[in-house]
GROMACS .gro file of C-alpha atoms in nm:
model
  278
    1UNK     CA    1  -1.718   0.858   1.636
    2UNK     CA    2  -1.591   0.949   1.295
    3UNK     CA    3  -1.736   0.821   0.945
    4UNK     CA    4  -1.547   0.518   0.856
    5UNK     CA    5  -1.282   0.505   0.513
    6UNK     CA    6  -1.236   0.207   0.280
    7UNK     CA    7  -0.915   0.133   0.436
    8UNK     CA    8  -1.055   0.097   0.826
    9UNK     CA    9  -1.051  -0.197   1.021
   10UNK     CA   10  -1.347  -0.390   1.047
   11UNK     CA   11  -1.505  -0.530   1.397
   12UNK     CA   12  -1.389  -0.918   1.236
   13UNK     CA   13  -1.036  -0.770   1.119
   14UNK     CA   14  -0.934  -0.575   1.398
   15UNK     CA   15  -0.999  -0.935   1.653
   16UNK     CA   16  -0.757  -1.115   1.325
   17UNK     CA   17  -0.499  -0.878   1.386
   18UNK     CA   18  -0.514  -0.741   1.727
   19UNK     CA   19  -0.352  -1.003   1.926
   20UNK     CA   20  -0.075  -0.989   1.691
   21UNK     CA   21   0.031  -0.636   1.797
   22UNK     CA   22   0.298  -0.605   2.079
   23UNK     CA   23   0.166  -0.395   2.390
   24UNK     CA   24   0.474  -0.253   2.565
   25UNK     CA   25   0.373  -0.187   2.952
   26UNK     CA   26   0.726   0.088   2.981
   27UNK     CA   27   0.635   0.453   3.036
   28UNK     CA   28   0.297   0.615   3.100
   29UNK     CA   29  -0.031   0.407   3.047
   30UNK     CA   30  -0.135   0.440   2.686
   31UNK     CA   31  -0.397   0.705   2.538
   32UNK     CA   32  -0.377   0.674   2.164
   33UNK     CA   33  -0.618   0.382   2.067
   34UNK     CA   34  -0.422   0.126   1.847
   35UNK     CA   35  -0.656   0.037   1.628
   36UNK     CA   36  -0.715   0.390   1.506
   37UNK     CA   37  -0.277   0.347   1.485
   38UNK     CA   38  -0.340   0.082   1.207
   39UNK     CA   39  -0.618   0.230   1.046
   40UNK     CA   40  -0.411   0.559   1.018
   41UNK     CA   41  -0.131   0.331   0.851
   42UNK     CA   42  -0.350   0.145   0.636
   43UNK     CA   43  -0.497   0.462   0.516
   44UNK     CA   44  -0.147   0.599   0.446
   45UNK     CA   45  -0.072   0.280   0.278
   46UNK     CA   46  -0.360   0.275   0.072
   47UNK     CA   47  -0.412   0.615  -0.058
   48UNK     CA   48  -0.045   0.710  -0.063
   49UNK     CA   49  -0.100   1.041   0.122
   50UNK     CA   50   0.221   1.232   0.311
   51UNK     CA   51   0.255   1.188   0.658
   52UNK     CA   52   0.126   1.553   0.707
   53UNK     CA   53  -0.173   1.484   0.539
   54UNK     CA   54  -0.316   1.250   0.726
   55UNK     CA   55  -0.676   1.323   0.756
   56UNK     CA   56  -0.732   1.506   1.134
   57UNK     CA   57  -0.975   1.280   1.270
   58UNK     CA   58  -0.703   1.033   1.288
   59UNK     CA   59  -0.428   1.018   1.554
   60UNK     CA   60  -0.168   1.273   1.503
   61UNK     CA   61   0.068   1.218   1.240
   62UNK     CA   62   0.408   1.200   1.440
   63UNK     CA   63   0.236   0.901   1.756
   64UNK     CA   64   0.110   0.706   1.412
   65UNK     CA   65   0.464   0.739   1.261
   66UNK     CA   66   0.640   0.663   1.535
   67UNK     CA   67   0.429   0.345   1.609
   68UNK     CA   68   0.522   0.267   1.227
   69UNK     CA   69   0.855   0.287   1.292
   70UNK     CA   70   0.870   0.064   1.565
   71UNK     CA   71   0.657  -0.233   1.450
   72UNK     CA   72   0.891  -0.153   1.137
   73UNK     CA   73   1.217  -0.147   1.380
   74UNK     CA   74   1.133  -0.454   1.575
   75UNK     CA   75   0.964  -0.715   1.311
   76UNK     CA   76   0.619  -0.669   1.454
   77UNK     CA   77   0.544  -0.594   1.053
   78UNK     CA   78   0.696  -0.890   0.970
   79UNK     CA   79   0.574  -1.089   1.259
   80UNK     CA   80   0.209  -1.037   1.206
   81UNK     CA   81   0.272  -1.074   0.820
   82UNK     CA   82   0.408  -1.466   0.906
   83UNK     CA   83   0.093  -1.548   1.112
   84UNK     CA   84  -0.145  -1.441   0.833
   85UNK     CA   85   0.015  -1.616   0.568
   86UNK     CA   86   0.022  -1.909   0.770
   87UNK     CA   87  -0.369  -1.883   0.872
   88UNK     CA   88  -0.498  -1.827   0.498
   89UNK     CA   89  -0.289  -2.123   0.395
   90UNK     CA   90  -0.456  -2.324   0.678
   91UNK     CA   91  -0.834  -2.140   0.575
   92UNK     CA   92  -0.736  -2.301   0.231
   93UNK     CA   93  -0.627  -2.624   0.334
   94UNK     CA   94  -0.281  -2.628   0.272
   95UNK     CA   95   0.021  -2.689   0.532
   96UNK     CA   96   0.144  -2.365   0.718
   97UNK     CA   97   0.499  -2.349   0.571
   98UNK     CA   98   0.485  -2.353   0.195
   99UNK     CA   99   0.707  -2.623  -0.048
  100UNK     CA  100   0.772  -2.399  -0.363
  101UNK     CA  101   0.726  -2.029  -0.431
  102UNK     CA  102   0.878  -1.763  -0.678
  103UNK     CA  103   1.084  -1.476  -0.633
  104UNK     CA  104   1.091  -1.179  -0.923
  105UNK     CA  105   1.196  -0.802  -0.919
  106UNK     CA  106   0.999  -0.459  -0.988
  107UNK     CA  107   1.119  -0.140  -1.044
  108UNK     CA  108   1.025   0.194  -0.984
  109UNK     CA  109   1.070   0.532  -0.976
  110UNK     CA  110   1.176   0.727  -0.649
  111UNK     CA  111   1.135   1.031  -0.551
  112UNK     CA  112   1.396   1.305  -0.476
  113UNK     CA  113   1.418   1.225  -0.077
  114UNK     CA  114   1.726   1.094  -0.082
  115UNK     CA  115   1.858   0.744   0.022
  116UNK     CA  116   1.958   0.432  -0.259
  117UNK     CA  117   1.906   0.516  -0.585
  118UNK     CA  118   2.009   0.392  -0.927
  119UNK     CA  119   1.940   0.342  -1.277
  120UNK     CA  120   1.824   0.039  -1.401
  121UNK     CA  121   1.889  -0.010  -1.749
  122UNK     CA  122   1.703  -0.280  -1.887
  123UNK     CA  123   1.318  -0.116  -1.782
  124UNK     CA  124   1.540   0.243  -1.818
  125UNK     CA  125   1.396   0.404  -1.484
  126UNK     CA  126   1.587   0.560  -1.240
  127UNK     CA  127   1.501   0.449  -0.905
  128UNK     CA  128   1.493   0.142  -0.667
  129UNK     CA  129   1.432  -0.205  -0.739
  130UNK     CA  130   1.199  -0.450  -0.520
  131UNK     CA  131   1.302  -0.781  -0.446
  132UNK     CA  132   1.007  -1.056  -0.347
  133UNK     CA  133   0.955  -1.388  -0.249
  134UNK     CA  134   0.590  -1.534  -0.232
  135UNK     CA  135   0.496  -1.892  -0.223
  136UNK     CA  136   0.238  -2.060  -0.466
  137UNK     CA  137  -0.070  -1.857  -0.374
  138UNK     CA  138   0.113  -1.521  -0.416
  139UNK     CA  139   0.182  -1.456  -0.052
  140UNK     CA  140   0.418  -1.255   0.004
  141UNK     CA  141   0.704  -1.472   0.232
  142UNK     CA  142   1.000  -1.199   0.200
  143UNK     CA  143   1.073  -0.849   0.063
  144UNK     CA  144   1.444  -0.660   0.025
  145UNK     CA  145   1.431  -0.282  -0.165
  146UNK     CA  146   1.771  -0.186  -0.314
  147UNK     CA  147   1.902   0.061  -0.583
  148UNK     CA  148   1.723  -0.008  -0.917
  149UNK     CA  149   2.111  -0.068  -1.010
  150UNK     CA  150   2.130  -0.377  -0.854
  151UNK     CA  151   2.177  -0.732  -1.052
  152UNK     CA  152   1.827  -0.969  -1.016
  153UNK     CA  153   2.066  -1.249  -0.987
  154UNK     CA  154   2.321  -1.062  -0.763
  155UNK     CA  155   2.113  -0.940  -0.546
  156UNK     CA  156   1.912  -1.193  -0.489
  157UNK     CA  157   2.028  -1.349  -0.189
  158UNK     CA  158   1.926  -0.990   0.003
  159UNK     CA  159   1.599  -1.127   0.000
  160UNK     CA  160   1.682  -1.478   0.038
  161UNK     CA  161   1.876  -1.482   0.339
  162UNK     CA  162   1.546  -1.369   0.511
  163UNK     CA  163   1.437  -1.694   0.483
  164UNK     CA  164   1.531  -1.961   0.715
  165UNK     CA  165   1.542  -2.303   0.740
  166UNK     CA  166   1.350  -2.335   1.048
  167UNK     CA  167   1.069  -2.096   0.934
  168UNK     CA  168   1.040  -2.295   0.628
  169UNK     CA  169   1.164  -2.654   0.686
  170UNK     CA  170   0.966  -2.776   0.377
  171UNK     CA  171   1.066  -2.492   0.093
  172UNK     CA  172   1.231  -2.728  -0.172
  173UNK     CA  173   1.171  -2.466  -0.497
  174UNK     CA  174   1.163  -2.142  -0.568
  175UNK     CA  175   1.057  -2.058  -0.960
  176UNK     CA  176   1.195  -1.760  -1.153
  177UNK     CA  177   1.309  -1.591  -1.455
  178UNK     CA  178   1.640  -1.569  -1.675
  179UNK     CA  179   1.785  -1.316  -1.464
  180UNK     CA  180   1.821  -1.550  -1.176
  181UNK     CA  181   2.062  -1.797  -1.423
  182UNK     CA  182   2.356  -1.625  -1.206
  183UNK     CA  183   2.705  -1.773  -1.120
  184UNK     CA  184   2.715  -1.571  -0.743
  185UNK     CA  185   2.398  -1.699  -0.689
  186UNK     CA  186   2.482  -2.024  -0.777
  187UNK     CA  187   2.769  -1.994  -0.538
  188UNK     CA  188   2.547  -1.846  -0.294
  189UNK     CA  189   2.273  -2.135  -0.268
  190UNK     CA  190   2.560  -2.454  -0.266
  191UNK     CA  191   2.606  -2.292   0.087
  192UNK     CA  192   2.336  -2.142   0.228
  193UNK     CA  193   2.036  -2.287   0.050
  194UNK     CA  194   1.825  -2.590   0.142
  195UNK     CA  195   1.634  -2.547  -0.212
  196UNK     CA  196   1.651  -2.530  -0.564
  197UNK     CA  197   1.607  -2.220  -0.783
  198UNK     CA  198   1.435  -2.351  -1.102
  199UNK     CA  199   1.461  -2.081  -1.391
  200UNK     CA  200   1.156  -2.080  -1.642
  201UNK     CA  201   1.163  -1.931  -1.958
  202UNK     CA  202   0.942  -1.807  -2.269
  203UNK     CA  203   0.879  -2.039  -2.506
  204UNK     CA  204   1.148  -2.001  -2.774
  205UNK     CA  205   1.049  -1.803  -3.049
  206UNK     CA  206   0.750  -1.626  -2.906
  207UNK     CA  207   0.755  -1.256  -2.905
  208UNK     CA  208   0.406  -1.192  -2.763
  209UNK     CA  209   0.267  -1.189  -2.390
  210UNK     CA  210   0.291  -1.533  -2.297
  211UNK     CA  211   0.184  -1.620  -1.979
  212UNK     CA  212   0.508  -1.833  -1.787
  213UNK     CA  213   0.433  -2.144  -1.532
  214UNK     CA  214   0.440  -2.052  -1.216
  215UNK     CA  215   0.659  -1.744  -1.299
  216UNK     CA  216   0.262  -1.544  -1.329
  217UNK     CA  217   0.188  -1.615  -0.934
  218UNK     CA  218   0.471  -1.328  -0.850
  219UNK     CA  219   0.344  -1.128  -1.104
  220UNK     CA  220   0.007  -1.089  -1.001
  221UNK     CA  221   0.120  -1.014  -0.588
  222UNK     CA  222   0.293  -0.701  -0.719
  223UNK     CA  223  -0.031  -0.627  -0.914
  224UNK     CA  224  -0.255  -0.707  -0.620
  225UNK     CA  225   0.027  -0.430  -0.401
  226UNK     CA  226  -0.052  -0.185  -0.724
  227UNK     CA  227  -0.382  -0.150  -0.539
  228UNK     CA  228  -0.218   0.062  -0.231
  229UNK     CA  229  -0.116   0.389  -0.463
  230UNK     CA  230   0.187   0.426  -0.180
  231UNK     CA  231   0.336   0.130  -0.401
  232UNK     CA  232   0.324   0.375  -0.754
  233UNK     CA  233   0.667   0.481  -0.715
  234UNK     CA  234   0.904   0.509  -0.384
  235UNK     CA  235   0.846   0.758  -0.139
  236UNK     CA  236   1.076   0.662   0.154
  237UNK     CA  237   1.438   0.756   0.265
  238UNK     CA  238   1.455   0.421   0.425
  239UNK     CA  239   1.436   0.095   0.214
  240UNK     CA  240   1.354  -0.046   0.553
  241UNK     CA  241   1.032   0.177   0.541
  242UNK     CA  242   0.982   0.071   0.173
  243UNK     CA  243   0.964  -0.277   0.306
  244UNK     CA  244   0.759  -0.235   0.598
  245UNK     CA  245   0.480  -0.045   0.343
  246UNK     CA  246   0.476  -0.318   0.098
  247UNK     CA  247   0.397  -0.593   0.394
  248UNK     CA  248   0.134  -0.385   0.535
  249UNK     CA  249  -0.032  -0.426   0.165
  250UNK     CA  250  -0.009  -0.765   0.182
  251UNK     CA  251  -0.121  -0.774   0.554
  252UNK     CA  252  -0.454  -0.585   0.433
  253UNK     CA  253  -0.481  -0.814   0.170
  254UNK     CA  254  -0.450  -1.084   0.387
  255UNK     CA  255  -0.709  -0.973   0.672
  256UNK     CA  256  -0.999  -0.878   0.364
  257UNK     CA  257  -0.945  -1.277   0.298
  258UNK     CA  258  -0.953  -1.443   0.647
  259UNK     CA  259  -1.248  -1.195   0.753
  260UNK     CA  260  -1.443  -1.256   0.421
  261UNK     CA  261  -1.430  -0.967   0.254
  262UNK     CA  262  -1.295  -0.889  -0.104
  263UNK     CA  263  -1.118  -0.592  -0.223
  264UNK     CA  264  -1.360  -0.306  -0.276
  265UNK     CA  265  -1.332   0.018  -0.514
  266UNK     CA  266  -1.605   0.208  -0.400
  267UNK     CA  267  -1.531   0.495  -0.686
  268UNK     CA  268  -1.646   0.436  -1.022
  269UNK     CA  269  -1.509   0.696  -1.302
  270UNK     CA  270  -1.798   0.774  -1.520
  271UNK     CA  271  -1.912   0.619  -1.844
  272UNK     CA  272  -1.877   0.824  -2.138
  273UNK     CA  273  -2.233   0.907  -2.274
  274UNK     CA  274  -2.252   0.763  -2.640
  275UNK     CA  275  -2.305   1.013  -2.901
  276UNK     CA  276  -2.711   1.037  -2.979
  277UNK     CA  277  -2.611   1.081  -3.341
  278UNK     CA  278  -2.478   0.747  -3.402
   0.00000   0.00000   0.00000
């Protein structure tokens, strides 16, 4: 028995999620317990630690990256991401497959690793752009990481062709910003979508924060991923991985709220002491 961290499993999580993860009978019998697997990843994910330094009384680094890779590899991450989404919109009384949603870029810096990179020149930061698509609670339905070059409205459909019609029969409207007004992806939905993209925009005139219809619900999922410090910049070679690690923040998200439990920061910085001579 080891002491438990923030990020581990609890007894009510690990029953949520543990039917959900694929048990391949090929090869020896098992010996690495897989729920120490996802609480190795979900520390990783959390803390943003390097593969090396994972703490030692966790499996070894290269069986928890390799069971990473796979889930990544095969859709597991996805996979278990879908059923979640679909059981805290049933929790909250809503239908399974969502009707309208919202779909924004972030980017962010990488690191010097290698893989796509680019500049974007509008938020001037060199690095790779994420692409997501969440419905009206902020759940995340579909993620694509590309060069921090790449067009919102261009590259859009990345992340939209991950979403099919028969995984979401009822999706009629997806809300988002100026730089989805876009002639290609215009061209892109007349054939391929089943939906509308509805752009929303500030009210004319106003040059302070101004908080956008529908357009904040996307905004606040990337703030509730800024929790998991592995989101701060981009550490992968693969924008696969990137993708994976950004649904395994919303899948922790997602357990905390079917088992009950909100987010917890255990660490509190401490409070200047006030100066006795005032």
């Amino acid at each position: 028995m080891r002491k438990a961290y923030p990020s581990d499993l609890t007894d009510a999580q690990w029953e949520i999620v543990r039917p959900l993860i694929p048990i391949y009978k090929l090869g020896r019998p098992r010996e690495v317990d897989l729920r120490e697997v996802v609480n190795a990843i979900l520390y990783l994910n959390r803390s943003g630690c390097q593969w090396d330094m994972l703490p030692h009384d966790l499996p070894a680094k290269s069986t928890v990256y390799e069971y990473f890779a796979q889930w990544r590899d095969d859709g597991t991450w996805q996979e278990i991401l879908d059923t979640l989404r679909q059981a805290v919109r049933t929790a909250l009384g809503k239908d399974p497959n969502p009707s309208a949603g919202s779909i924004d870029s972030q980017t962010v810096k990488a690191t010097e690793v290698g893989g796509p990179h680019g500049y974007d020149g509008g938020k001037q930061i060199k690095g790779r752009k994420r692409h997501i698509v969440v419905d009206t609670l902020g759940l995340l339905l579909a993620v694509t990481v590309t060069s921090a070059a790449a067009d919102d409205g261009t590259a859009a459909p990345e992340v939209l062709k991950k979403l099919s019609r028969e995984e979401f029969p009822r999706l009629a409207k997806l809300w988002a910003d100026t730089k989805y007004h876009n002639h290609s992806l215009n061209g892109w939905l007349s054939e391929h979508g089943w939906y509308v993209i509805e752009v929303v925009s500030r009210p004319a005139g106003s040059k302070t924060f101004q908080v956008i219809k529908w357009r904040w619900v996307v905004e606040r999922t990337f703030a509730w991923l800024g929790r998991c410090r592995i989101h701060s910049r981009d550490y992968e070679r693969k924008t696969s991985s990137s993708e994976a690690q950004i649904q395994i923040g919303m899948i922790g998200l997602m357990l905390r709220r079917l088992s009950g439990e909100k987010h917890k920061v255990p660490f509190r910085y401490p409070r200047p002491q006030k100066d006795a001579a005032a």
